[in-house]
PDB file of C-alpha atoms in Angstrom:
ATOM      1  CA  MET O   1      14.840   9.146 -10.205  1.00  0.00           C
ATOM      2  CA  THR O   2      12.998   5.885  -9.625  1.00  0.00           C
ATOM      3  CA  ARG O   3      10.496   4.223 -11.954  1.00  0.00           C
ATOM      4  CA  ILE O   4       7.398   3.758  -9.797  1.00  0.00           C
ATOM      5  CA  THR O   5       4.148   2.088 -10.806  1.00  0.00           C
ATOM      6  CA  VAL O   6       1.142   2.654  -8.541  1.00  0.00           C
ATOM      7  CA  VAL O   7      -1.671   0.188  -9.146  1.00  0.00           C
ATOM      8  CA  GLY O   8      -4.905   1.687  -7.917  1.00  0.00           C
ATOM      9  CA  GLY O   9      -3.272   5.035  -8.564  1.00  0.00           C
ATOM     10  CA  THR O  10      -6.523   6.998  -8.750  1.00  0.00           C
ATOM     11  CA  GLY O  11      -7.862   5.946  -5.347  1.00  0.00           C
ATOM     12  CA  TYR O  12      -7.457   7.883  -2.111  1.00  0.00           C
ATOM     13  CA  ALA O  13      -4.063   6.545  -1.059  1.00  0.00           C
ATOM     14  CA  GLY O  14      -2.874   5.849  -4.580  1.00  0.00           C
ATOM     15  CA  SER O  15      -3.525   9.335  -5.924  1.00  0.00           C
ATOM     16  CA  ALA O  16      -1.698  10.907  -2.974  1.00  0.00           C
ATOM     17  CA  ILE O  17       1.310   8.638  -3.542  1.00  0.00           C
ATOM     18  CA  VAL O  18       1.283   9.372  -7.270  1.00  0.00           C
ATOM     19  CA  ALA O  19       1.241  13.125  -6.623  1.00  0.00           C
ATOM     20  CA  GLU O  20       4.028  13.015  -4.038  1.00  0.00           C
ATOM     21  CA  ALA O  21       6.271  10.783  -6.135  1.00  0.00           C
ATOM     22  CA  ALA O  22       5.784  12.952  -9.229  1.00  0.00           C
ATOM     23  CA  ARG O  23       6.435  16.106  -7.211  1.00  0.00           C
ATOM     24  CA  ARG O  24       9.835  14.723  -6.305  1.00  0.00           C
ATOM     25  CA  GLY O  25      10.723  14.011  -9.906  1.00  0.00           C
ATOM     26  CA  HIS O  26      10.229  10.254 -10.075  1.00  0.00           C
ATOM     27  CA  GLU O  27       8.960   8.549 -13.216  1.00  0.00           C
ATOM     28  CA  VAL O  28       5.422   7.582 -12.225  1.00  0.00           C
ATOM     29  CA  VAL O  29       2.849   5.351 -13.879  1.00  0.00           C
ATOM     30  CA  SER O  30      -0.679   5.025 -12.505  1.00  0.00           C
ATOM     31  CA  VAL O  31      -2.635   1.895 -13.434  1.00  0.00           C
ATOM     32  CA  SER O  32      -6.329   1.747 -12.592  1.00  0.00           C
ATOM     33  CA  ARG O  33      -9.697   1.061 -14.148  1.00  0.00           C
ATOM     34  CA  SER O  34     -10.203   4.718 -15.054  1.00  0.00           C
ATOM     35  CA  VAL O  35      -8.249   7.950 -15.370  1.00  0.00           C
ATOM     36  CA  PRO O  36      -9.021  11.119 -13.438  1.00  0.00           C
ATOM     37  CA  ALA O  37     -10.560  14.143 -15.089  1.00  0.00           C
ATOM     38  CA  GLU O  38      -8.080  16.231 -17.064  1.00  0.00           C
ATOM     39  CA  GLU O  39      -7.885  18.929 -14.398  1.00  0.00           C
ATOM     40  CA  ALA O  40      -7.166  16.355 -11.689  1.00  0.00           C
ATOM     41  CA  ARG O  41      -4.271  14.666 -13.455  1.00  0.00           C
ATOM     42  CA  VAL O  42      -0.749  15.157 -12.144  1.00  0.00           C
ATOM     43  CA  GLU O  43       1.681  16.619 -14.635  1.00  0.00           C
ATOM     44  CA  GLY O  44       4.299  14.149 -15.789  1.00  0.00           C
ATOM     45  CA  VAL O  45       2.380  11.052 -14.693  1.00  0.00           C
ATOM     46  CA  ARG O  46       1.485   8.419 -17.262  1.00  0.00           C
ATOM     47  CA  TYR O  47      -2.044   7.157 -16.662  1.00  0.00           C
ATOM     48  CA  GLU O  48      -2.894   3.705 -17.940  1.00  0.00           C
ATOM     49  CA  THR O  49      -6.195   1.888 -17.655  1.00  0.00           C
ATOM     50  CA  GLY O  50      -7.040  -1.747 -17.255  1.00  0.00           C
ATOM     51  CA  SER O  51      -8.407  -4.324 -14.862  1.00  0.00           C
ATOM     52  CA  LEU O  52      -5.858  -5.730 -12.445  1.00  0.00           C
ATOM     53  CA  VAL O  53      -7.618  -9.095 -12.554  1.00  0.00           C
ATOM     54  CA  ASP O  54      -6.264  -9.301 -16.116  1.00  0.00           C
ATOM     55  CA  ALA O  55      -2.864 -11.028 -16.197  1.00  0.00           C
ATOM     56  CA  ASP O  56      -1.716  -8.937 -19.160  1.00  0.00           C
ATOM     57  CA  VAL O  57      -2.472  -5.698 -17.318  1.00  0.00           C
ATOM     58  CA  ARG O  58      -0.528  -6.901 -14.279  1.00  0.00           C
ATOM     59  CA  ALA O  59       2.422  -7.906 -16.421  1.00  0.00           C
ATOM     60  CA  ARG O  60       2.458  -4.544 -18.178  1.00  0.00           C
ATOM     61  CA  ALA O  61       2.244  -2.688 -14.867  1.00  0.00           C
ATOM     62  CA  VAL O  62       5.296  -4.391 -13.412  1.00  0.00           C
ATOM     63  CA  ALA O  63       7.469  -4.842 -16.497  1.00  0.00           C
ATOM     64  CA  ASP O  64       9.501  -1.613 -16.343  1.00  0.00           C
ATOM     65  CA  ALA O  65       9.036  -0.660 -12.697  1.00  0.00           C
ATOM     66  CA  GLU O  66      11.708  -0.474 -10.032  1.00  0.00           C
ATOM     67  CA  VAL O  67       9.040  -0.119  -7.348  1.00  0.00           C
ATOM     68  CA  VAL O  68       5.447  -1.363  -7.543  1.00  0.00           C
ATOM     69  CA  VAL O  69       2.980   0.124  -5.061  1.00  0.00           C
ATOM     70  CA  SER O  70      -0.296  -1.735  -4.655  1.00  0.00           C
ATOM     71  CA  SER O  71      -2.943   0.568  -3.237  1.00  0.00           C
ATOM     72  CA  LEU O  72      -5.778  -1.694  -4.330  1.00  0.00           C
ATOM     73  CA  SER O  73      -8.829  -2.324  -2.156  1.00  0.00           C
ATOM     74  CA  PRO O  74     -10.967  -5.482  -2.053  1.00  0.00           C
ATOM     75  CA  ARG O  75     -13.985  -3.765  -3.540  1.00  0.00           C
ATOM     76  CA  GLY O  76     -15.927  -4.236  -6.758  1.00  0.00           C
ATOM     77  CA  GLU O  77     -14.284  -6.808  -9.001  1.00  0.00           C
ATOM     78  CA  LEU O  78     -11.401  -7.148  -6.554  1.00  0.00           C
ATOM     79  CA  ASP O  79     -13.642  -8.270  -3.705  1.00  0.00           C
ATOM     80  CA  GLY O  80     -12.701 -11.907  -3.236  1.00  0.00           C
ATOM     81  CA  ARG O  81      -9.770 -11.596  -5.651  1.00  0.00           C
ATOM     82  CA  ILE O  82      -7.432  -9.099  -3.976  1.00  0.00           C
ATOM     83  CA  VAL O  83      -5.317 -11.849  -2.417  1.00  0.00           C
ATOM     84  CA  GLU O  84      -4.816 -13.500  -5.793  1.00  0.00           C
ATOM     85  CA  VAL O  85      -4.064 -10.191  -7.533  1.00  0.00           C
ATOM     86  CA  ASP O  86      -1.517  -9.024  -4.952  1.00  0.00           C
ATOM     87  CA  ARG O  87       0.042 -12.509  -4.926  1.00  0.00           C
ATOM     88  CA  GLU O  88       0.554 -12.339  -8.684  1.00  0.00           C
ATOM     89  CA  LEU O  89       1.868  -8.773  -8.516  1.00  0.00           C
ATOM     90  CA  ALA O  90       4.334  -9.867  -5.824  1.00  0.00           C
ATOM     91  CA  ALA O  91       5.522 -12.771  -7.983  1.00  0.00           C
ATOM     92  CA  LEU O  92       6.027 -10.455 -10.959  1.00  0.00           C
ATOM     93  CA  ALA O  93       7.867  -7.936  -8.793  1.00  0.00           C
ATOM     94  CA  ALA O  94      10.208 -10.675  -7.565  1.00  0.00           C
ATOM     95  CA  GLN O  95      10.757 -11.865 -11.124  1.00  0.00           C
ATOM     96  CA  HIS O  96      11.693  -8.367 -12.312  1.00  0.00           C
ATOM     97  CA  GLY O  97      13.694  -7.420  -9.218  1.00  0.00           C
ATOM     98  CA  ALA O  98      11.243  -4.669  -8.248  1.00  0.00           C
ATOM     99  CA  ARG O  99      10.339  -3.685  -4.712  1.00  0.00           C
ATOM    100  CA  PHE O 100       6.702  -4.408  -3.794  1.00  0.00           C
ATOM    101  CA  VAL O 101       4.934  -2.023  -1.412  1.00  0.00           C
ATOM    102  CA  VAL O 102       1.389  -2.770  -0.286  1.00  0.00           C
ATOM    103  CA  VAL O 103      -0.942  -0.210   1.283  1.00  0.00           C
ATOM    104  CA  GLY O 104      -2.764  -2.325   3.834  1.00  0.00           C
ATOM    105  CA  GLY O 105      -5.356  -1.637   6.474  1.00  0.00           C
ATOM    106  CA  TYR O 106      -5.405  -0.579  10.102  1.00  0.00           C
ATOM    107  CA  SER O 107      -7.110  -3.847  11.056  1.00  0.00           C
ATOM    108  CA  SER O 108      -3.951  -5.818  10.328  1.00  0.00           C
ATOM    109  CA  LEU O 109      -2.265  -4.122  13.285  1.00  0.00           C
ATOM    110  CA  ARG O 110      -2.107  -5.583  16.770  1.00  0.00           C
ATOM    111  CA  LEU O 111      -3.383  -3.545  19.715  1.00  0.00           C
ATOM    112  CA  GLU O 112      -0.639  -4.866  21.962  1.00  0.00           C
ATOM    113  CA  GLU O 113       2.628  -6.691  21.602  1.00  0.00           C
ATOM    114  CA  GLY O 114       1.988 -10.385  21.144  1.00  0.00           C
ATOM    115  CA  GLY O 115      -1.758  -9.880  20.788  1.00  0.00           C
ATOM    116  CA  PRO O 116      -3.786 -10.962  17.756  1.00  0.00           C
ATOM    117  CA  ARG O 117      -4.110  -8.798  14.697  1.00  0.00           C
ATOM    118  CA  GLN O 118      -7.443  -6.994  14.919  1.00  0.00           C
ATOM    119  CA  ALA O 119      -8.715  -8.684  11.757  1.00  0.00           C
ATOM    120  CA  GLU O 120      -8.259 -12.045  13.486  1.00  0.00           C
ATOM    121  CA  THR O 121     -10.277 -11.239  16.623  1.00  0.00           C
ATOM    122  CA  GLY O 122     -13.741 -11.632  15.085  1.00  0.00           C
ATOM    123  CA  GLN O 123     -14.629  -8.212  16.475  1.00  0.00           C
ATOM    124  CA  ILE O 124     -14.499  -6.177  13.263  1.00  0.00           C
ATOM    125  CA  PRO O 125     -17.973  -4.820  12.350  1.00  0.00           C
ATOM    126  CA  PRO O 126     -19.537  -6.999   9.622  1.00  0.00           C
ATOM    127  CA  GLU O 127     -19.553  -4.182   7.070  1.00  0.00           C
ATOM    128  CA  TYR O 128     -15.738  -3.927   7.312  1.00  0.00           C
ATOM    129  CA  ALA O 129     -14.809  -7.514   8.133  1.00  0.00           C
ATOM    130  CA  GLY O 130     -14.551  -8.735   4.541  1.00  0.00           C
ATOM    131  CA  GLU O 131     -12.027  -6.091   3.529  1.00  0.00           C
ATOM    132  CA  ALA O 132     -10.093  -6.470   6.769  1.00  0.00           C
ATOM    133  CA  LEU O 133      -9.780 -10.241   6.444  1.00  0.00           C
ATOM    134  CA  GLN O 134      -8.723 -10.099   2.810  1.00  0.00           C
ATOM    135  CA  MET O 135      -5.995  -7.505   3.362  1.00  0.00           C
ATOM    136  CA  ASN O 136      -4.823  -9.414   6.421  1.00  0.00           C
ATOM    137  CA  GLU O 137      -4.485 -12.501   4.230  1.00  0.00           C
ATOM    138  CA  VAL O 138      -2.344 -10.513   1.795  1.00  0.00           C
ATOM    139  CA  LEU O 139      -0.103  -9.597   4.724  1.00  0.00           C
ATOM    140  CA  GLY O 140       0.010 -13.200   5.916  1.00  0.00           C
ATOM    141  CA  GLU O 141       1.179 -14.457   2.538  1.00  0.00           C
ATOM    142  CA  LEU O 142       3.881 -11.803   2.299  1.00  0.00           C
ATOM    143  CA  LEU O 143       5.206 -12.581   5.772  1.00  0.00           C
ATOM    144  CA  ALA O 144       5.126 -16.311   5.006  1.00  0.00           C
ATOM    145  CA  SER O 145       7.219 -15.686   1.890  1.00  0.00           C
ATOM    146  CA  ARG O 146      10.150 -14.811   4.147  1.00  0.00           C
ATOM    147  CA  ASP O 147      10.461 -18.503   5.005  1.00  0.00           C
ATOM    148  CA  SER O 148      10.413 -19.745   1.424  1.00  0.00           C
ATOM    149  CA  LEU O 149      13.470 -21.173  -0.294  1.00  0.00           C
ATOM    150  CA  ASP O 150      13.852 -18.045  -2.448  1.00  0.00           C
ATOM    151  CA  ALA O 151      12.853 -15.630   0.304  1.00  0.00           C
ATOM    152  CA  GLU O 152      15.395 -13.023  -0.733  1.00  0.00           C
ATOM    153  CA  SER O 153      13.845 -12.699  -4.188  1.00  0.00           C
ATOM    154  CA  LEU O 154      10.884 -10.607  -3.008  1.00  0.00           C
ATOM    155  CA  ASP O 155      11.650  -7.251  -1.415  1.00  0.00           C
ATOM    156  CA  PHE O 156       8.278  -6.293   0.065  1.00  0.00           C
ATOM    157  CA  LEU O 157       6.807  -3.850   2.550  1.00  0.00           C
ATOM    158  CA  PHE O 158       3.262  -3.856   3.948  1.00  0.00           C
ATOM    159  CA  VAL O 159       2.214  -0.467   5.335  1.00  0.00           C
ATOM    160  CA  SER O 160      -0.821   0.011   7.581  1.00  0.00           C
ATOM    161  CA  PRO O 161      -2.196   3.546   7.920  1.00  0.00           C
ATOM    162  CA  ALA O 162      -3.761   4.961  11.070  1.00  0.00           C
ATOM    163  CA  MET O 163      -7.348   4.285  12.109  1.00  0.00           C
ATOM    164  CA  GLN O 164      -8.493   7.670  10.811  1.00  0.00           C
ATOM    165  CA  PHE O 165      -7.362   7.513   7.204  1.00  0.00           C
ATOM    166  CA  GLY O 166      -9.393   7.908   4.061  1.00  0.00           C
ATOM    167  CA  ALA O 167     -11.512  10.284   2.018  1.00  0.00           C
ATOM    168  CA  TYR O 168     -13.942  10.507   4.944  1.00  0.00           C
ATOM    169  CA  ALA O 169     -11.186  12.022   7.132  1.00  0.00           C
ATOM    170  CA  PRO O 170      -8.679  13.627   4.765  1.00  0.00           C
ATOM    171  CA  GLY O 171      -6.922  15.739   7.396  1.00  0.00           C
ATOM    172  CA  GLU O 172      -4.263  18.292   6.536  1.00  0.00           C
ATOM    173  CA  ALA O 173      -0.771  18.022   5.097  1.00  0.00           C
ATOM    174  CA  LEU O 174       1.399  18.620   8.165  1.00  0.00           C
ATOM    175  CA  GLY O 175       4.651  17.493   6.606  1.00  0.00           C
ATOM    176  CA  ARG O 176       5.377  14.992   9.349  1.00  0.00           C
ATOM    177  CA  TYR O 177       4.525  11.472  10.458  1.00  0.00           C
ATOM    178  CA  ARG O 178       5.793   8.673  12.689  1.00  0.00           C
ATOM    179  CA  VAL O 179       6.605   5.106  11.729  1.00  0.00           C
ATOM    180  CA  GLY O 180       5.804   2.192  14.004  1.00  0.00           C
ATOM    181  CA  GLY O 181       5.792  -1.563  13.760  1.00  0.00           C
ATOM    182  CA  GLU O 182       2.848  -3.944  13.736  1.00  0.00           C
ATOM    183  CA  VAL O 183       1.387  -2.611  16.993  1.00  0.00           C
ATOM    184  CA  ALA O 184      -1.006   0.334  16.561  1.00  0.00           C
ATOM    185  CA  PHE O 185       0.000   3.616  18.195  1.00  0.00           C
ATOM    186  CA  THR O 186      -1.630   6.994  18.818  1.00  0.00           C
ATOM    187  CA  ASP O 187      -0.629  10.610  19.318  1.00  0.00           C
ATOM    188  CA  ASP O 188      -0.502  12.345  22.702  1.00  0.00           C
ATOM    189  CA  ASP O 189      -4.272  12.790  22.634  1.00  0.00           C
ATOM    190  CA  GLY O 190      -4.895   9.104  22.042  1.00  0.00           C
ATOM    191  CA  VAL O 191      -5.870   9.624  18.396  1.00  0.00           C
ATOM    192  CA  SER O 192      -4.733   7.356  15.573  1.00  0.00           C
ATOM    193  CA  ALA O 193      -4.816   9.458  12.407  1.00  0.00           C
ATOM    194  CA  VAL O 194      -2.787  10.483   9.387  1.00  0.00           C
ATOM    195  CA  SER O 195      -3.679  12.527   6.314  1.00  0.00           C
ATOM    196  CA  GLY O 196      -3.400  11.164   2.807  1.00  0.00           C
ATOM    197  CA  ALA O 197      -0.642  13.641   1.985  1.00  0.00           C
ATOM    198  CA  ASP O 198       1.483  12.692   4.987  1.00  0.00           C
ATOM    199  CA  PHE O 199       0.933   8.976   4.454  1.00  0.00           C
ATOM    200  CA  ALA O 200       2.169   9.470   0.880  1.00  0.00           C
ATOM    201  CA  LEU O 201       5.141  11.379   2.264  1.00  0.00           C
ATOM    202  CA  ALA O 202       6.047   8.334   4.358  1.00  0.00           C
ATOM    203  CA  ILE O 203       5.682   5.949   1.417  1.00  0.00           C
ATOM    204  CA  VAL O 204       7.867   7.987  -0.924  1.00  0.00           C
ATOM    205  CA  ASP O 205      10.455   8.597   1.809  1.00  0.00           C
ATOM    206  CA  GLU O 206      10.660   4.823   2.231  1.00  0.00           C
ATOM    207  CA  ILE O 207      11.027   4.352  -1.528  1.00  0.00           C
ATOM    208  CA  GLU O 208      13.830   6.880  -1.720  1.00  0.00           C
ATOM    209  CA  THR O 209      15.623   5.737   1.443  1.00  0.00           C
ATOM    210  CA  PRO O 210      14.573   2.182   2.342  1.00  0.00           C
ATOM    211  CA  ALA O 211      14.617   1.695   6.100  1.00  0.00           C
ATOM    212  CA  HIS O 212      12.313  -1.329   6.332  1.00  0.00           C
ATOM    213  CA  ARG O 213      12.458  -4.441   4.218  1.00  0.00           C
ATOM    214  CA  ARG O 214      10.255  -7.504   4.191  1.00  0.00           C
ATOM    215  CA  GLU O 215       8.197  -6.422   7.173  1.00  0.00           C
ATOM    216  CA  HIS O 216       4.955  -4.841   8.352  1.00  0.00           C
ATOM    217  CA  ILE O 217       5.050  -1.215   9.486  1.00  0.00           C
ATOM    218  CA  SER O 218       2.479   1.430  10.396  1.00  0.00           C
ATOM    219  CA  VAL O 219       2.268   5.176   9.784  1.00  0.00           C
ATOM    220  CA  ALA O 220       0.420   7.708  11.948  1.00  0.00           C
ATOM    221  CA  TYR O 221       1.037  10.979  13.779  1.00  0.00           C
TER     222      TYR O 221
END
């Protein structure tokens, strides 16, 4: 059993990860600005509320965790502050010896080996560009940390989901997925998609049996 804290644990990705981790018997804490309705809560999960821009809330979230999953999005109060918040969560995770897993975005992937990350091309539609750029900056800081003097202190993983991922395209739980690197990939029909349930499956599999450390990976069918 692993002690897992999911910040943003009531969002689309976060709630799926919380449910999957609890189903497998892990000790799960969800930290977010609100708690789900009673009937939507997962049995055995401890739900805590608070703003992640608050240093005390961040410290409490990480204090007893073996793995911290950040499924936060740069929206609302986190718009313009997500980089700072994830940076501080990463520092706390390193301090406490916890693994730090970030749910990123599809736009941080490259379309071809050696090509630019999509968020860096200037071709993201304006309505999505802000979120894409901010999450890409989170990734950039994590990758840069590998070259720091205490690089080994932070065990991180940045995971980009498929293009079709979110409440608008929930998909079905197929019980399978594929893991790739930082170059986007598709299925045999040329579709880049993954359901919330199967993305969560990949995250919890990685928590239980770490196969990737201090790198950027992607999950799709």
